[in-house]
Short mmCIF file of C-alpha atoms and ligand atoms in Angstrom, two decimals:
data_model
loop_
_atom_site.label_atom_id
_atom_site.label_comp_id
_atom_site.label_asym_id
_atom_site.label_seq_id
_atom_site.Cartn_x
_atom_site.Cartn_y
_atom_site.Cartn_z
CA MET A 116 -43.11 100.47 231.15
CA SER A 117 -39.35 99.92 231.03
CA ALA A 118 -37.84 98.10 228.06
CA LEU A 119 -37.73 94.34 228.48
CA ARG A 120 -35.65 91.60 226.89
CA ILE A 121 -38.12 89.19 225.37
CA GLY A 122 -37.62 85.84 223.63
CA ILE A 123 -40.34 84.52 221.32
CA ALA A 124 -40.49 80.97 219.93
CA CYS A 125 -42.88 80.03 217.15
CA TYR A 126 -43.41 78.06 213.96
CA PRO A 127 -42.19 80.03 210.96
CA THR A 128 -44.71 78.96 208.36
CA TYR A 129 -48.01 80.41 207.18
CA GLY A 130 -50.03 79.20 210.21
CA GLY A 131 -51.77 81.85 212.28
CA SER A 132 -49.75 81.17 215.43
CA GLY A 133 -46.45 81.99 213.70
CA VAL A 134 -47.91 85.07 212.05
CA LEU A 135 -49.26 86.39 215.35
CA ALA A 136 -46.06 85.63 217.25
CA THR A 137 -43.98 87.48 214.65
CA GLU A 138 -46.37 90.44 214.47
CA LEU A 139 -46.30 90.65 218.27
CA GLY A 140 -42.49 90.55 218.20
CA LEU A 141 -42.40 93.38 215.65
CA ALA A 142 -44.83 95.47 217.70
CA LEU A 143 -42.83 94.88 220.90
CA ALA A 144 -39.62 95.85 219.10
CA ASP A 145 -41.29 99.02 217.76
CA HIS A 146 -42.22 99.77 221.36
CA GLY A 147 -38.58 99.70 222.43
CA HIS A 148 -38.22 96.16 223.75
CA GLU A 149 -35.30 93.93 222.78
CA VAL A 150 -36.80 90.93 220.98
CA HIS A 151 -35.21 87.56 220.17
CA LEU A 152 -37.08 85.25 217.84
CA PHE A 153 -36.42 81.48 217.79
CA SER A 154 -37.47 79.17 214.99
CA TYR A 155 -36.15 76.65 212.47
CA ALA A 156 -36.56 79.11 209.60
CA ARG A 157 -37.06 82.82 209.27
CA PRO A 158 -40.77 83.53 209.80
CA THR A 159 -42.50 84.74 206.64
CA ARG A 160 -43.60 87.97 208.32
CA LEU A 161 -40.01 88.77 209.37
CA ALA A 162 -38.89 89.40 205.83
CA ALA A 163 -37.35 92.82 206.42
CA PHE A 164 -34.51 93.76 208.72
CA HIS A 165 -35.64 95.24 212.04
CA SER A 166 -33.00 96.62 214.37
CA GLY A 167 -35.06 95.64 217.43
CA ILE A 168 -35.37 91.95 216.53
CA GLN A 169 -32.66 89.32 216.46
CA PHE A 170 -33.47 86.04 214.78
CA HIS A 171 -31.95 82.83 216.16
CA ASN A 172 -32.15 80.09 213.59
CA VAL A 173 -32.33 76.64 215.22
CA THR A 174 -30.35 74.11 213.22
CA VAL A 175 -30.60 70.41 213.93
CA SER A 176 -27.50 68.29 213.32
CA SER A 177 -27.95 64.97 211.62
CA TYR A 178 -26.34 61.82 212.97
CA PRO A 179 -26.64 58.25 211.67
CA LEU A 180 -28.50 57.13 214.79
CA PHE A 181 -31.14 59.81 214.48
CA GLU A 182 -34.19 58.62 212.65
CA TYR A 183 -35.89 61.64 214.25
CA PRO A 184 -33.34 64.47 214.73
CA PRO A 185 -34.17 66.08 218.12
CA TYR A 186 -35.27 69.62 217.24
CA ASP A 187 -36.51 70.09 220.82
CA LEU A 188 -33.00 69.71 222.24
CA ALA A 189 -31.47 72.03 219.66
CA LEU A 190 -34.14 74.66 220.40
CA SER A 191 -33.64 74.31 224.18
CA SER A 192 -29.89 74.83 223.73
CA VAL A 193 -30.30 78.00 221.68
CA MET A 194 -32.88 79.31 224.16
CA ARG A 195 -30.51 78.63 227.06
CA GLN A 196 -27.63 80.43 225.33
CA VAL A 197 -29.66 83.56 224.59
CA MET A 198 -31.30 83.49 228.05
CA ALA A 199 -27.83 83.48 229.61
CA GLU A 200 -26.19 86.02 227.30
CA ARG A 201 -29.03 88.55 227.20
CA GLU A 202 -30.60 87.83 230.59
CA LEU A 203 -34.05 87.55 229.05
CA ASP A 204 -36.92 88.82 231.21
CA ILE A 205 -39.55 86.86 229.31
CA LEU A 206 -39.54 83.79 227.09
CA HIS A 207 -42.90 83.70 225.31
CA VAL A 208 -43.56 80.49 223.41
CA HIS A 209 -46.36 80.14 220.88
CA TYR A 210 -48.00 76.74 220.40
CA ALA A 211 -47.33 74.42 223.34
CA VAL A 212 -45.72 71.54 221.47
CA PRO A 213 -42.76 71.39 221.76
CA HIS A 214 -41.98 75.03 222.59
CA SER A 215 -43.32 75.08 226.15
CA MET A 216 -41.27 72.07 227.24
CA CYS A 217 -38.16 73.47 225.48
CA ALA A 218 -38.46 76.72 227.43
CA TYR A 219 -38.70 74.78 230.69
CA VAL A 220 -35.65 72.62 229.83
CA ALA A 221 -33.65 75.72 228.82
CA ARG A 222 -34.40 77.43 232.12
CA GLU A 223 -33.61 74.31 234.11
CA MET A 224 -30.25 74.08 232.34
CA LEU A 225 -29.54 77.68 233.25
CA GLY A 226 -30.40 77.04 236.87
CA ASN A 227 -32.12 80.31 237.72
CA CYS A 228 -35.63 81.53 237.23
CA ARG A 229 -34.99 85.13 236.22
CA THR A 230 -36.60 84.50 232.84
CA LYS A 231 -40.35 84.07 233.13
CA ILE A 232 -42.00 81.62 230.75
CA VAL A 233 -45.26 82.47 229.00
CA THR A 234 -47.00 79.78 226.93
CA THR A 235 -49.71 80.75 224.45
CA LEU A 236 -52.06 77.96 223.41
CA HIS A 237 -53.30 78.35 219.85
CA GLY A 238 -55.68 75.49 219.17
CA THR A 239 -54.69 72.08 217.91
CA ASP A 240 -51.87 71.97 220.47
CA ILE A 241 -54.77 71.29 222.89
CA THR A 242 -57.65 70.00 220.79
CA ILE A 243 -55.64 67.40 218.85
CA LEU A 244 -52.18 66.97 220.41
CA GLY A 245 -53.59 67.35 223.92
CA ARG A 246 -55.62 64.19 223.37
CA ASP A 247 -52.80 62.29 221.68
CA PRO A 248 -51.27 59.70 224.04
CA SER A 249 -47.79 60.70 222.80
CA TYR A 250 -48.14 64.22 224.16
CA ARG A 251 -51.04 64.37 226.60
CA ASP A 252 -48.91 64.01 229.75
CA VAL A 253 -46.11 66.33 228.73
CA ILE A 254 -48.32 69.30 227.75
CA PRO A 255 -49.98 69.88 231.17
CA PHE A 256 -46.59 69.35 232.83
CA ALA A 257 -45.09 72.13 230.69
CA LEU A 258 -48.12 74.37 231.37
CA ARG A 259 -47.66 73.96 235.11
CA LYS A 260 -44.00 74.92 234.70
CA SER A 261 -44.94 78.11 232.80
CA ASP A 262 -45.29 81.34 234.76
CA ALA A 263 -48.32 82.29 232.70
CA VAL A 264 -50.56 80.37 230.34
CA VAL A 265 -52.40 82.30 227.64
CA SER A 266 -55.26 81.13 225.48
CA VAL A 267 -56.46 82.85 222.31
CA SER A 268 -60.14 82.46 223.22
CA GLN A 269 -62.33 81.72 226.23
CA TRP A 270 -63.49 78.58 224.45
CA LEU A 271 -59.91 77.28 224.19
CA ALA A 272 -59.29 78.11 227.86
CA ASP A 273 -62.38 76.06 228.82
CA GLU A 274 -61.33 73.27 226.47
CA THR A 275 -57.85 73.18 228.04
CA ARG A 276 -59.38 72.73 231.49
CA ALA A 277 -61.62 69.98 230.18
CA VAL A 278 -58.88 68.12 228.30
CA PHE A 279 -56.27 68.24 231.06
CA ASP A 280 -58.16 68.85 234.26
CA TYR A 281 -55.89 71.93 234.43
CA GLY A 282 -56.71 74.19 237.39
CA GLY A 283 -54.16 77.01 236.91
CA LYS A 284 -55.01 80.51 235.71
CA ILE A 285 -55.40 80.93 231.96
CA HIS A 286 -55.20 84.47 230.57
CA VAL A 287 -57.40 85.02 227.53
CA LEU A 288 -55.54 87.25 225.07
CA PRO A 289 -57.34 86.97 221.74
CA ASN A 290 -55.81 87.08 218.28
CA PHE A 291 -55.33 90.58 216.94
CA VAL A 292 -55.38 92.24 213.56
CA ASP A 293 -53.42 95.09 212.02
CA GLU A 294 -56.41 97.24 211.13
CA THR A 295 -54.30 99.47 208.88
CA ARG A 296 -53.45 96.48 206.69
CA PHE A 297 -56.83 94.74 206.82
CA CYS A 298 -59.08 97.70 206.13
CA PRO A 299 -62.13 98.46 204.01
CA ARG A 300 -61.27 98.73 200.31
CA ARG A 301 -60.32 102.18 199.13
CA ASP A 302 -60.88 101.55 195.43
CA ASP A 303 -62.39 98.87 193.21
CA ARG A 304 -59.28 97.89 191.21
CA VAL A 305 -58.82 94.38 192.67
CA ARG A 306 -62.57 93.87 192.95
CA ASN A 307 -63.02 94.63 189.26
CA GLU A 308 -60.11 92.34 188.34
CA LEU A 309 -61.91 89.53 190.16
CA GLY A 310 -65.10 90.33 188.27
CA GLY A 311 -66.75 92.02 191.24
CA ASP A 312 -68.15 94.78 189.02
CA LYS A 313 -70.52 92.16 187.52
CA HIS A 314 -70.64 89.39 190.14
CA PRO A 315 -70.94 89.43 193.94
CA LEU A 316 -67.79 87.89 195.42
CA VAL A 317 -67.74 85.19 198.12
CA VAL A 318 -64.22 84.50 199.39
CA HIS A 319 -62.96 81.41 201.18
CA MET A 320 -59.42 81.59 202.53
CA SER A 321 -57.72 78.68 204.29
CA ASN A 322 -54.91 76.13 204.18
CA PHE A 323 -57.33 73.67 202.55
CA ARG A 324 -56.88 71.00 205.20
CA SER A 325 -59.94 68.79 205.68
CA LEU A 326 -60.43 70.48 209.10
CA LYS A 327 -61.33 73.70 207.26
CA ARG A 328 -64.01 71.85 205.26
CA PRO A 329 -63.38 73.66 201.96
CA ILE A 330 -65.67 71.08 200.33
CA ASP A 331 -68.54 72.59 202.34
CA ALA A 332 -67.63 75.98 200.91
CA VAL A 333 -68.21 74.60 197.39
CA GLU A 334 -71.35 72.69 198.48
CA ALA A 335 -72.90 75.78 200.08
CA PHE A 336 -71.94 77.95 197.13
CA ASN A 337 -73.47 75.43 194.70
CA LYS A 338 -76.72 75.47 196.69
CA LEU A 339 -77.13 79.14 195.79
CA ASP A 340 -77.98 77.68 192.37
CA ARG A 341 -76.42 80.66 190.55
CA LYS A 342 -79.17 82.86 192.01
CA HIS A 343 -77.00 85.94 192.45
CA GLY A 344 -74.51 85.21 189.69
CA ALA A 345 -71.90 85.19 192.47
CA ARG A 346 -68.27 84.11 192.20
CA LEU A 347 -66.47 81.95 194.74
CA VAL A 348 -62.89 83.14 195.21
CA LEU A 349 -60.62 80.50 196.76
CA VAL A 350 -57.43 81.71 198.43
CA GLY A 351 -54.82 79.24 199.69
CA GLU A 352 -53.47 75.80 198.92
CA GLY A 353 -53.59 72.48 200.72
CA PRO A 354 -54.35 68.77 200.66
CA GLU A 355 -58.10 69.12 199.95
CA MET A 356 -57.57 71.17 196.80
CA THR A 357 -57.79 68.17 194.46
CA ASN A 358 -61.18 67.22 195.92
CA VAL A 359 -62.32 70.82 195.70
CA ARG A 360 -61.38 71.01 192.01
CA GLU A 361 -63.17 67.73 191.34
CA LEU A 362 -66.36 69.00 192.98
CA VAL A 363 -66.19 72.29 191.10
CA CYS A 364 -65.94 70.24 187.91
CA ARG A 365 -68.78 67.89 188.89
CA TYR A 366 -71.10 70.83 189.60
CA GLU A 367 -69.94 72.60 186.42
CA LEU A 368 -69.00 75.66 188.41
CA GLY A 369 -65.76 76.32 186.52
CA ASP A 370 -66.90 79.74 185.29
CA SER A 371 -67.97 80.82 188.80
CA VAL A 372 -64.98 79.72 190.88
CA LEU A 373 -61.58 81.44 190.93
CA PHE A 374 -58.55 79.58 192.29
CA LEU A 375 -56.03 82.18 193.45
CA GLY A 376 -53.66 79.78 195.26
CA ALA A 377 -51.45 80.91 198.14
CA ILE A 378 -50.85 84.65 197.84
CA ASP A 379 -49.22 87.19 200.14
CA ALA A 380 -51.46 90.19 199.59
CA VAL A 381 -54.59 88.51 200.98
CA GLU A 382 -55.78 91.84 202.37
CA ASP A 383 -56.58 93.15 198.86
CA VAL A 384 -58.67 90.09 198.01
CA LEU A 385 -60.49 90.06 201.36
CA ALA A 386 -61.36 93.73 201.07
CA ALA A 387 -62.67 93.15 197.54
CA ALA A 388 -65.21 90.55 198.71
CA ASP A 389 -68.90 90.90 199.59
CA VAL A 390 -68.92 87.97 202.01
CA ALA A 391 -66.24 85.72 203.55
CA LEU A 392 -67.08 82.04 204.08
CA PHE A 393 -65.47 79.79 206.73
CA PRO A 394 -67.23 76.40 207.09
CA THR A 395 -64.53 75.06 209.42
CA GLU A 396 -64.93 72.04 211.70
CA SER A 397 -62.80 73.34 214.57
CA GLU A 398 -61.35 76.76 215.25
CA SER A 399 -59.97 78.02 218.52
CA PHE A 400 -60.29 81.61 217.30
CA GLY A 401 -60.38 82.12 213.53
CA LEU A 402 -57.81 84.73 212.56
CA ALA A 403 -58.96 84.81 208.94
CA ALA A 404 -62.53 85.61 210.07
CA LEU A 405 -61.17 88.50 212.14
CA GLU A 406 -59.20 89.76 209.13
CA ALA A 407 -62.43 89.70 207.09
CA LEU A 408 -64.31 91.67 209.77
CA SER A 409 -61.49 94.20 209.93
CA SER A 410 -61.84 94.56 206.15
CA ALA A 411 -65.55 95.39 206.70
CA VAL A 412 -66.60 92.11 205.08
CA PRO A 413 -69.46 90.14 206.72
CA VAL A 414 -68.62 86.56 207.69
CA VAL A 415 -70.64 83.39 207.15
CA ALA A 416 -69.09 80.67 209.30
CA THR A 417 -69.70 77.68 211.48
CA GLN A 418 -70.74 78.05 215.10
CA VAL A 419 -67.75 76.26 216.47
CA GLY A 420 -64.93 76.75 219.00
CA GLY A 421 -63.98 80.39 219.52
CA LEU A 422 -65.61 81.66 216.31
CA PRO A 423 -68.73 82.99 218.10
CA GLU A 424 -66.38 85.14 220.24
CA VAL A 425 -65.08 86.70 217.03
CA VAL A 426 -68.19 86.85 214.84
CA GLU A 427 -71.28 88.19 216.58
CA HIS A 428 -74.16 86.30 214.98
CA GLY A 429 -76.74 88.61 213.41
CA VAL A 430 -74.54 91.67 213.89
CA CYS A 431 -71.46 91.24 211.73
CA GLY A 432 -71.96 87.71 210.43
CA LEU A 433 -74.16 84.64 210.35
CA LEU A 434 -73.28 81.27 211.89
CA ALA A 435 -74.47 77.73 211.18
CA PRO A 436 -73.78 74.28 212.63
CA VAL A 437 -70.78 72.39 211.23
CA GLY A 438 -71.68 70.55 208.03
CA ASP A 439 -75.02 72.32 207.57
CA THR A 440 -74.41 73.48 204.01
CA ASP A 441 -78.13 74.27 203.57
CA MET A 442 -77.95 76.84 206.33
CA LEU A 443 -74.60 78.18 205.13
CA ALA A 444 -76.16 78.65 201.67
CA ALA A 445 -79.25 80.31 203.22
CA HIS A 446 -76.94 82.73 205.09
CA LEU A 447 -75.06 83.56 201.89
CA ASP A 448 -78.40 84.12 200.17
CA THR A 449 -79.63 86.41 202.99
CA LEU A 450 -76.58 88.62 202.67
CA LEU A 451 -76.22 88.59 198.89
CA SER A 452 -79.92 89.55 198.57
CA ASP A 453 -79.51 92.69 200.64
CA ARG A 454 -76.71 95.16 199.91
CA THR A 455 -77.80 97.34 202.84
CA LYS A 456 -77.34 94.42 205.21
CA ILE A 457 -73.88 93.73 203.75
CA ALA A 458 -72.92 97.36 204.40
CA GLN A 459 -74.39 97.32 207.95
CA PHE A 460 -72.74 94.02 208.87
CA GLY A 461 -69.48 95.17 207.30
CA ALA A 462 -69.43 98.39 209.32
CA ALA A 463 -70.30 96.51 212.53
CA GLY A 464 -67.52 93.99 211.86
CA ARG A 465 -64.97 96.74 211.28
CA GLU A 466 -66.02 98.43 214.53
CA ARG A 467 -65.80 95.15 216.45
CA ALA A 468 -62.36 94.33 215.03
CA THR A 469 -60.87 97.75 215.78
CA GLU A 470 -62.42 98.03 219.26
CA LEU A 471 -61.82 94.52 220.61
CA PHE A 472 -59.04 92.99 218.56
CA SER A 473 -56.60 95.73 217.62
CA LEU A 474 -52.84 95.21 217.60
CA LYS A 475 -52.51 98.19 219.95
CA ARG A 476 -54.86 96.67 222.50
CA SER A 477 -53.13 93.30 222.32
CA LEU A 478 -49.72 94.91 222.74
CA GLN A 479 -50.97 96.63 225.91
CA GLN A 480 -52.42 93.35 227.21
CA HIS A 481 -49.15 91.50 226.57
CA GLU A 482 -47.04 94.24 228.14
CA ALA A 483 -49.26 94.27 231.23
CA LEU A 484 -48.91 90.49 231.54
CA TYR A 485 -45.13 90.62 231.15
CA GLU A 486 -44.89 93.44 233.69
CA SER A 487 -46.86 91.42 236.24
CA LEU A 488 -44.36 88.56 235.89
CA VAL A 489 -40.99 90.32 235.77
CA GLY A 490 -39.25 90.26 239.11
CA ALA A 491 -41.89 88.01 240.66
CA PRO A 492 -40.55 85.33 243.01
CA CYS A 493 -39.93 81.89 241.52
O1 LIG B 89 -53.90 74.95 215.66
C1 LIG B 89 -53.63 74.97 214.46
O2 LIG B 89 -54.20 74.32 213.60
C2 LIG B 89 -52.53 75.81 214.01
C3 LIG B 89 -52.71 77.20 214.44
C4 LIG B 89 -51.81 77.99 213.60
O3 LIG B 89 -50.60 77.94 213.83
O4 LIG B 89 -52.32 78.64 212.69
O5 LIG B 89 -54.07 77.68 214.28
C5 LIG B 89 -54.72 78.04 215.44
O6 LIG B 89 -54.17 79.26 215.87
C6 LIG B 89 -54.65 80.44 215.23
C7 LIG B 89 -53.91 81.63 215.87
O7 LIG B 89 -54.14 81.69 217.25
C8 LIG B 89 -56.16 80.54 215.41
O8 LIG B 89 -56.67 81.72 214.84
C9 LIG B 89 -56.79 79.32 214.73
O9 LIG B 89 -58.18 79.37 214.98
C10 LIG B 89 -56.22 78.05 215.31
N1 LIG B 89 -56.68 76.90 214.51
C11 LIG B 89 -57.46 75.94 215.03
O10 LIG B 89 -57.89 75.96 216.16
C12 LIG B 89 -57.81 74.84 214.10
#
């Protein structure tokens, strides 16, 4: 396809939507497209200079009247400027609130519809904000004004229809993984450092919000009753961490739980693990679960949201109802008791990740979508 001029708006922080948007931008730039990234800070994954990507930092002026400085207006203005100067073909916004509405306002200000707007829904922009009276009318309005709406799972597409009574087309373009980064471990250095030469390793990786139910990770792990001498490796930081520490103390699990905090090289830790554990309450997709599969690590998770689209129960992981820590513990036990099963599930997960959720496949899907929109009548 011919090179396009593509704008991408996202949140810059550690959340999966910002990571995916940035990785997509990098892949599009590597493929010869001109990419413009909009955010209020440089996304963490855009650390290095890339000649194909320009970063437009959105700054919000303060003013004595502003109790809430209007980021949305500042973003719309920057979008409009770049749309006009570079004649963007596509403006792809990630996470509906407020990015989708900003894209619409920017295009209205410009007064022509050359730039096609794509809105990708990531999860809580629908499941939480979509039900919030402050936002529930504006989100479907912005979706109807988008030229294409994308959801990261079939479940989220169905949920969007249910929440908004939205009848437009929703393209399902799942999360993707860089399978060269998240790959099976090549040596045991990190695994040995974590004690994996003596103890099976169960890893839980999240932002430790209550939604991720990290407490259930500790509860389920405790129910193993030290049977396998396993270690629970906790990766990430967040508001529930104090409660997690307290529970670890109460169960006297201090010698079996490792707190790694928020680290960049999560791929090394994931690949070192025997099992990855995600007891989450709600998940539109579950990028971390996909990264575990790509690392050939079986997943024990909750049967919720889009997770069953990622983790095939009984093939590359085992699922349990939300809050059922007995069943989560039983699943951990099943896997930790059988190294052959761990290897089989791991291989199946790696195959699933590389076949269905590769960066290359997602790039093709996005390019095909953009191509279908460019030049289309308004
Ligand atoms: O919706 C959120 O909580 C934030 C969002 C993010 O920015 O990380 O997470 C969602 O988007 C990810 C990327 O598409 C998905 O993998 C996560 O499952 C999803 N989180 C939830 O649905 C809770």
